[in-house]
Coordinates of C-alpha atoms in Angstrom, one line a residue:
M25 CA 0.2 0.0 0.1
V26 CA 1.8 3.3 -1.3
R27 CA 1.1 6.2 1.2
L28 CA 0.9 9.8 0.3
H29 CA 4.5 10.7 1.6
D30 CA 5.7 7.9 -0.7
V31 CA 4.7 9.4 -4.0
D32 CA 7.1 10.8 -6.5
W33 CA 5.0 13.9 -7.0
I34 CA 7.1 15.4 -9.8
G35 CA 7.5 12.4 -12.0
S36 CA 4.0 11.5 -11.4
A37 CA 2.9 14.7 -12.9
V38 CA 5.1 14.0 -15.6
L39 CA 3.6 10.6 -16.4
V40 CA 0.1 11.8 -15.9
A41 CA 0.2 15.1 -17.8
T42 CA 2.5 14.1 -21.1
P43 CA -0.7 11.4 -22.0
L44 CA -2.9 13.9 -21.4
A45 CA -1.3 16.3 -23.6
A46 CA -0.9 13.9 -26.2
V47 CA -4.6 13.0 -26.2
Y48 CA -5.2 16.7 -26.7
S49 CA -2.8 17.1 -29.5
I50 CA -4.4 14.2 -31.3
F51 CA -7.8 16.2 -31.4
Y52 CA -6.6 19.9 -31.4
V53 CA -3.4 20.5 -32.6
P54 CA -3.0 20.4 -36.4
L55 CA -0.2 18.0 -37.9
C56 CA 1.4 18.8 -41.0
W57 CA 3.4 16.0 -42.9
Q58 CA 6.7 17.9 -41.9
T59 CA 6.0 17.8 -38.4
A60 CA 4.6 14.1 -38.8
V61 CA 8.1 13.1 -40.5
W62 CA 10.2 14.8 -37.8
S63 CA 8.5 13.3 -34.9
V64 CA 9.1 9.4 -36.2
V65 CA 12.4 10.8 -36.9
Y66 CA 13.1 11.9 -33.4
Y67 CA 11.4 9.1 -31.5
Y68 CA 13.6 6.6 -33.3
I69 CA 16.8 8.9 -32.4
T70 CA 15.6 9.2 -28.5
G71 CA 14.4 5.4 -28.8
F72 CA 17.9 4.6 -30.1
G73 CA 19.6 6.7 -27.2
I74 CA 17.9 4.4 -24.7
T75 CA 18.2 0.9 -26.3
A76 CA 21.5 1.3 -27.9
G77 CA 23.0 3.7 -25.3
Y78 CA 21.7 3.5 -21.8
H79 CA 20.5 -0.2 -22.0
R80 CA 23.1 -2.1 -24.3
L81 CA 26.2 0.3 -23.9
W82 CA 26.0 1.5 -20.4
S83 CA 23.9 -0.9 -18.7
H84 CA 25.1 -4.4 -20.0
R85 CA 28.6 -3.1 -21.5
A86 CA 27.6 -5.4 -24.5
Y87 CA 29.8 -3.6 -26.8
E88 CA 32.4 -0.6 -26.7
A89 CA 32.1 2.5 -28.3
T90 CA 34.4 6.1 -29.4
R91 CA 33.3 8.9 -27.2
P92 CA 31.5 10.7 -30.0
Y93 CA 29.3 7.9 -30.1
Q94 CA 28.9 7.6 -26.3
W95 CA 27.9 11.6 -26.4
A96 CA 25.4 11.3 -28.8
M97 CA 23.9 8.4 -27.3
A98 CA 23.7 10.2 -23.9
I99 CA 22.4 13.7 -25.5
A100 CA 19.6 11.2 -27.4
G101 CA 18.9 9.3 -24.5
A102 CA 18.4 12.3 -22.2
G103 CA 15.8 13.3 -24.9
A104 CA 13.4 10.3 -23.9
V105 CA 13.0 12.1 -20.3
Q106 CA 13.9 8.8 -18.7
G107 CA 16.4 9.9 -16.1
S108 CA 20.1 10.2 -16.4
I109 CA 22.3 6.9 -17.6
K110 CA 23.5 6.3 -14.1
W111 CA 20.1 6.3 -12.6
W112 CA 18.4 4.2 -15.8
S113 CA 21.3 1.5 -15.7
R114 CA 21.7 1.2 -11.7
N115 CA 17.7 0.2 -12.1
H116 CA 18.5 -2.1 -15.1
R117 CA 21.4 -3.9 -13.5
S118 CA 19.3 -4.4 -10.1
H119 CA 16.3 -5.6 -11.9
H120 CA 18.9 -8.4 -13.8
R121 CA 20.2 -9.3 -10.5
W122 CA 17.1 -9.7 -8.6
T123 CA 14.8 -10.6 -11.3
D124 CA 11.4 -11.1 -10.0
T125 CA 12.2 -10.8 -6.5
D126 CA 11.3 -8.1 -3.9
L127 CA 14.3 -6.4 -4.9
D128 CA 13.7 -5.9 -8.3
P129 CA 12.6 -2.3 -9.0
Y130 CA 10.3 -3.4 -11.6
S131 CA 9.3 -7.0 -10.8
A132 CA 6.6 -8.6 -12.6
H133 CA 5.2 -10.5 -10.1
K134 CA 3.9 -7.3 -8.4
G135 CA 1.6 -7.0 -11.6
F136 CA 1.8 -5.9 -14.8
W137 CA 1.0 -2.4 -14.6
H138 CA 3.3 -2.2 -11.6
S139 CA 6.5 -3.4 -13.7
H140 CA 4.9 -1.1 -16.7
F141 CA 5.2 2.0 -15.1
L142 CA 3.3 2.3 -11.3
W143 CA 6.6 1.8 -9.8
L144 CA 7.8 5.2 -11.3
F145 CA 5.1 6.8 -9.0
V146 CA 7.1 5.9 -5.5
A147 CA 9.4 8.3 -4.6
E148 CA 13.3 6.8 -4.9
E149 CA 13.9 6.7 -1.2
H150 CA 10.8 4.6 -0.9
R151 CA 11.5 2.3 -3.5
K152 CA 12.9 -1.0 -2.9
R153 CA 15.9 -2.2 -4.9
G154 CA 18.7 -4.5 -4.8
K155 CA 22.3 -3.5 -4.6
V156 CA 24.5 -3.5 -7.7
D157 CA 27.9 -2.6 -8.6
I158 CA 27.9 0.7 -10.6
S159 CA 31.5 1.9 -10.0
D160 CA 31.9 1.8 -13.8
L161 CA 29.7 4.0 -14.3
S162 CA 30.9 6.3 -11.5
R163 CA 34.1 6.5 -13.3
D164 CA 32.6 7.2 -16.8
P165 CA 33.1 10.5 -17.7
V166 CA 30.4 10.8 -20.1
V167 CA 28.1 9.3 -17.5
R168 CA 29.1 11.7 -14.9
F169 CA 28.7 14.9 -16.7
Q170 CA 25.5 13.6 -17.9
H171 CA 24.1 12.7 -14.6
K172 CA 25.4 16.0 -13.1
F173 CA 24.0 18.2 -16.0
F174 CA 20.8 15.9 -16.7
V175 CA 18.0 18.5 -15.7
P176 CA 19.1 21.2 -18.7
I177 CA 20.2 18.2 -21.3
M178 CA 16.8 16.7 -20.7
L179 CA 14.5 19.8 -20.8
F180 CA 16.6 21.1 -24.1
M181 CA 16.7 17.6 -26.0
G182 CA 13.3 16.5 -24.5
F183 CA 11.0 19.7 -25.8
I184 CA 13.2 22.7 -26.7
F185 CA 15.2 21.1 -29.3
P186 CA 12.3 19.2 -31.0
T187 CA 10.4 22.5 -31.2
L188 CA 13.0 24.5 -32.5
V189 CA 13.9 22.1 -35.5
A190 CA 10.1 22.3 -36.2
G191 CA 9.5 25.9 -35.6
L192 CA 13.2 27.1 -37.5
G193 CA 12.4 24.5 -40.2
W194 CA 8.8 25.0 -41.1
G195 CA 7.4 27.4 -39.0
D196 CA 5.4 24.9 -37.1
W197 CA 6.3 26.0 -33.8
W198 CA 3.0 25.0 -31.7
G199 CA 3.2 21.5 -33.9
G200 CA 6.9 20.8 -32.6
Y201 CA 6.5 21.3 -29.3
M202 CA 3.1 18.8 -29.0
W203 CA 4.2 16.5 -31.5
A204 CA 7.6 16.0 -31.9
G205 CA 8.2 16.9 -27.9
I206 CA 5.4 15.8 -26.0
T207 CA 3.2 13.0 -27.9
R208 CA 6.9 11.4 -29.2
L209 CA 8.0 11.7 -25.6
V210 CA 4.8 9.7 -24.5
V211 CA 5.2 6.8 -27.5
V212 CA 8.9 6.8 -26.3
H213 CA 7.9 6.4 -22.5
H214 CA 5.5 3.5 -23.0
A215 CA 7.9 1.8 -25.8
T216 CA 10.4 1.3 -22.8
F217 CA 8.1 0.6 -20.0
C218 CA 6.7 -2.3 -22.5
V219 CA 10.3 -3.9 -22.2
N220 CA 9.4 -4.2 -18.2
S221 CA 5.6 -5.3 -18.6
L222 CA 5.0 -6.9 -22.1
A223 CA 8.4 -8.5 -22.5
H224 CA 7.8 -10.6 -19.3
W225 CA 4.1 -11.5 -20.0
L226 CA 3.6 -12.2 -23.6
G227 CA 5.5 -14.9 -25.8
E228 CA 7.7 -17.8 -25.6
D229 CA 10.1 -18.7 -22.7
T230 CA 12.6 -19.7 -25.7
F231 CA 15.8 -20.4 -23.4
D232 CA 14.9 -20.5 -19.8
D233 CA 11.5 -20.8 -18.0
R234 CA 12.9 -20.0 -14.4
N235 CA 11.7 -16.5 -14.3
T236 CA 9.5 -14.0 -16.3
P237 CA 11.3 -12.5 -19.5
R238 CA 9.4 -13.8 -22.5
D239 CA 10.3 -13.4 -26.4
H240 CA 7.8 -12.1 -29.0
Y241 CA 7.7 -10.4 -32.1
I242 CA 5.2 -7.6 -31.3
T243 CA 7.3 -6.6 -28.2
A244 CA 10.2 -6.1 -30.3
L245 CA 8.2 -3.9 -33.3
L246 CA 7.2 -2.0 -30.0
T247 CA 10.6 -1.8 -28.6
L248 CA 13.1 -1.2 -31.4
G249 CA 14.0 -4.6 -31.2
E250 CA 14.1 -5.1 -27.2
G251 CA 11.4 -7.9 -27.6
Y252 CA 13.3 -11.1 -27.4
H253 CA 13.8 -10.9 -23.7
N254 CA 14.3 -14.1 -22.9
F255 CA 17.2 -14.4 -25.0
H256 CA 18.2 -11.3 -23.4
H257 CA 18.1 -12.3 -19.6
E258 CA 19.9 -15.4 -20.6
F259 CA 22.5 -13.6 -22.6
P260 CA 22.6 -10.0 -21.3
S261 CA 26.2 -9.4 -22.6
D262 CA 25.4 -10.2 -25.9
F263 CA 24.8 -6.6 -28.3
R264 CA 21.9 -8.8 -29.7
N265 CA 18.2 -9.1 -28.6
A266 CA 17.8 -11.1 -31.8
V267 CA 19.7 -13.8 -33.5
K268 CA 17.9 -14.6 -36.3
F269 CA 18.4 -12.8 -39.3
W270 CA 14.5 -12.5 -39.7
Q271 CA 13.8 -11.2 -36.3
Y272 CA 13.5 -7.5 -35.9
D273 CA 16.3 -5.8 -33.7
P274 CA 17.0 -2.4 -35.1
T275 CA 19.2 -1.4 -32.3
K276 CA 21.6 -4.6 -33.2
W277 CA 21.7 -3.3 -37.0
L278 CA 22.4 0.2 -35.5
I279 CA 25.3 -1.0 -33.5
W280 CA 26.7 -3.4 -36.5
L281 CA 26.1 -0.7 -38.7
A282 CA 28.3 1.7 -36.4
S283 CA 30.8 -0.6 -36.3
T284 CA 31.6 -1.0 -39.8
V285 CA 32.7 2.7 -39.4
G286 CA 34.9 2.5 -36.3
L287 CA 32.4 4.1 -34.2
T288 CA 31.4 0.7 -32.0
Y289 CA 33.6 -2.3 -31.7
N290 CA 34.1 -5.3 -29.3
L291 CA 30.9 -5.9 -29.8
N292 CA 29.7 -9.1 -27.7
M293 CA 28.4 -12.5 -29.0
F294 CA 27.7 -15.4 -26.9
P295 CA 28.8 -18.4 -28.8
D296 CA 26.2 -19.9 -31.1
N297 CA 26.9 -23.4 -29.4
E298 CA 25.8 -22.5 -26.1
I299 CA 22.9 -20.6 -27.4
E300 CA 21.6 -23.4 -29.4
K301 CA 22.3 -25.9 -26.0
G302 CA 20.1 -23.7 -23.9
R303 CA 17.0 -23.4 -27.0
L304 CA 17.2 -27.1 -27.4
Q305 CA 17.1 -28.0 -23.7
M306 CA 13.9 -25.9 -23.3
Q307 CA 12.4 -27.3 -26.2
A308 CA 13.2 -31.0 -24.3
K309 CA 12.0 -29.9 -21.5
K310 CA 8.7 -28.8 -23.1
I311 CA 8.6 -32.1 -24.9
D312 CA 9.0 -33.8 -21.6
A313 CA 6.1 -31.9 -19.9
L314 CA 3.9 -33.1 -22.9
K315 CA 5.3 -36.4 -22.6
A316 CA 4.2 -36.3 -19.4
K317 CA 0.6 -35.9 -20.0
L318 CA 0.7 -39.5 -21.9
N319 CA 0.2 -42.9 -20.8
W320 CA 3.6 -44.4 -21.6
G321 CA 3.1 -48.0 -19.8
P322 CA 4.3 -48.9 -16.6
P323 CA 8.0 -47.9 -16.2
L324 CA 10.5 -50.4 -16.4
E325 CA 11.8 -49.9 -13.2
T326 CA 8.6 -50.8 -11.3
L327 CA 7.8 -54.2 -13.1
P328 CA 8.9 -57.6 -11.4
K329 CA 11.9 -59.3 -12.6
L330 CA 11.1 -62.8 -13.7
T331 CA 13.4 -66.0 -14.8
F332 CA 12.6 -68.0 -17.9
D333 CA 11.1 -70.8 -16.2
Q334 CA 9.1 -68.4 -14.1
F335 CA 8.0 -66.9 -17.2
Q336 CA 6.9 -70.3 -18.5
E337 CA 5.2 -71.3 -15.3
L338 CA 2.6 -68.1 -15.6
V339 CA 2.2 -69.3 -19.3
K340 CA 1.5 -73.2 -18.8
I341 CA -0.2 -73.2 -15.2
D342 CA -1.8 -69.9 -15.0
G343 CA -2.5 -69.7 -18.6
R344 CA -1.6 -66.2 -19.0
Q345 CA -0.9 -64.5 -22.5
L346 CA 2.7 -63.7 -22.3
L347 CA 5.6 -63.2 -24.7
I348 CA 8.9 -61.7 -24.6
I349 CA 10.1 -58.7 -27.1
E350 CA 13.7 -57.7 -26.1
G351 CA 14.1 -58.5 -22.8
I352 CA 10.7 -57.2 -21.6
I353 CA 7.6 -59.6 -20.9
Y354 CA 4.3 -58.2 -22.3
N355 CA 0.6 -59.4 -21.4
V356 CA -1.2 -59.4 -24.9
E357 CA -4.5 -61.3 -23.7
A358 CA -6.4 -57.9 -24.3
F359 CA -4.8 -57.2 -27.8
M360 CA -5.0 -60.6 -29.1
D361 CA -8.5 -60.0 -31.0
H362 CA -7.2 -56.5 -32.3
H363 CA -4.3 -57.6 -33.8
P364 CA -4.1 -56.4 -37.6
G365 CA -2.4 -59.7 -38.7
G366 CA -5.1 -61.9 -36.6
R367 CA -5.2 -63.5 -33.5
I368 CA -3.3 -66.6 -34.7
F369 CA -0.2 -64.9 -35.0
I370 CA 0.2 -63.6 -31.6
K371 CA -1.3 -67.0 -30.4
S372 CA 1.9 -68.4 -31.8
G373 CA 4.3 -66.7 -29.8
I374 CA 2.9 -67.2 -26.6
G375 CA 5.8 -68.5 -24.2
R376 CA 8.2 -67.7 -26.4
D377 CA 11.1 -64.6 -27.4
M378 CA 9.5 -63.1 -30.3
T379 CA 12.5 -60.1 -30.6
T380 CA 13.7 -61.3 -34.2
A381 CA 9.7 -62.0 -35.4
F382 CA 8.9 -58.5 -34.0
N383 CA 11.8 -56.8 -35.1
G384 CA 11.8 -58.3 -39.3
G385 CA 11.7 -61.7 -38.7
V386 CA 7.8 -61.9 -39.9
Y387 CA 7.1 -58.2 -39.7
N388 CA 9.2 -54.8 -39.0
H389 CA 6.6 -53.3 -36.7
H390 CA 6.5 -49.9 -36.6
N391 CA 6.5 -46.8 -34.1
A392 CA 3.0 -47.0 -33.0
A393 CA 3.0 -50.7 -32.5
R394 CA 6.0 -50.4 -30.5
N395 CA 4.5 -47.4 -28.3
L396 CA 1.0 -49.7 -27.9
L397 CA 2.9 -52.4 -26.7
S398 CA 4.5 -50.4 -23.9
G399 CA 1.1 -50.8 -22.6
F400 CA 1.1 -54.4 -22.2
R401 CA 4.4 -54.4 -20.3
F402 CA 4.3 -57.0 -17.5
G403 CA 7.6 -57.8 -16.0
V404 CA 11.4 -57.7 -17.1
L405 CA 13.6 -61.0 -17.8
D406 CA 15.9 -61.8 -15.3
G407 CA 18.4 -64.0 -17.4
T408 CA 18.2 -65.6 -20.6
V409 CA 16.2 -67.5 -23.0
P410 CA 16.8 -70.8 -24.5
E411 CA 17.3 -71.0 -28.4
I412 CA 14.6 -73.4 -28.9
A413 CA 12.0 -70.8 -27.1
K414 CA 13.3 -67.5 -29.5
A415 CA 11.0 -67.3 -32.7
K416 CA 12.7 -66.6 -36.1
D417 CA 10.9 -66.0 -39.3
E418 CA 8.1 -68.7 -39.1

C-alpha cells in the first residue's frame, strides 16, 4: 500500500500530464506532414539513445564505443526523459540481478501495471531495489557529466530541440512542441515501459522458464528490438536481442552499422553453441512436459523381474498370455483379437521370445506398434532365453 508521502509527485505529474497532453494534440493540434516525419525520426533518435545507449552500452557493456558515439547516445537518451544514464542503468542492473524478486525495482510478480510504470510513482527513497555494482558508471566521464547536468540537457533535448527544428525548419512551433516533443515522448516512454511489462508477459520462454522474461515479435516491434527478452535475460552481455536474421532488432543493426565505420567495436556475441544448447534444452523440457501427460505404460523399474522358468510357469500353469520382446515380458491377452495380422500370429508367440519376429523376421513393426506395446508391459526378464524358445521367421 503506497502512502501519500511515498509518492514521487514530480515524476507522477510528468507521467500523467504528458499522455493527457498527447491526447489533446490528437484532437486539437494540426499535424503537418513535415512535423509527422520529424516526430517519427526523433522517436527513433531518442529511442535508440535508450536501447543502444542506456541499455546495451552502459547497463550491460555489451559493446564498446568511441567518445563521439557515447556523447551522441547520452544526449539522445536524455531526450527520452527517462532519467540519467547512471540512474537508469542502476535500476536496470538491479532488475537483472534480482529478477522477479522483491528487490527487483519493477518485478513482474507485482503486476503488469506495476512493472509497466506504476513503480515510477513511488519516490526514489521508498523504492525497494537490490544493490548492484555501478563503480564503472561512476568513473565514466560521459556518464558523470550527463548525470550532473541531466535536467538542463533533458529539458533542451526533450522539449526545446524538437520544437526548434519544427519551428525554424517549417514554421510549426506549436506542432513541433506538442507532436515531436510531448506526443513523441509519450510513445518513447511507453515503448520502454513495455520492455518491463509486456516482455515479461507475452511470448515464449525460448531459453529458460525459471523467470518471467519472454520472447515475442510484437514486443520487439514496439520496443526497437528489445522484445526477445528471454534471450536477453539469458545472454545479457550480447549486443543482440535477436539472433535470427529475420527477427526485428533495429538496435542491433544500428550498433553493427556503427561498427563498420569504427564508431563501435568489441561487439559481444555469446557462442552459437551455447545459445543452441539453451534453446534445445527448453525444447526438450517442453516435450517432456507433453510426454508426461500421456500413458507410456508402466516404467521398467517398477516391473517385477522374472526368470524364463517363472515366465513359462505363468504361461503353462496360470494360462497367462505372455510373450517376450527385447527382454521385456508383455501380457497381450487384451490385444490378441485386435492384432491387424489376426489372433493366430500372436497366439503362436505365447510363451516364446518374439524379438526377431517382431523386428523383421515376420514383420518389422512401426513406431505406433511399439508405443502400443508399452502399455502391455508385465515384467522384465531376468536371465536368458533358450534358443529353442526364440521365434525366428515363421
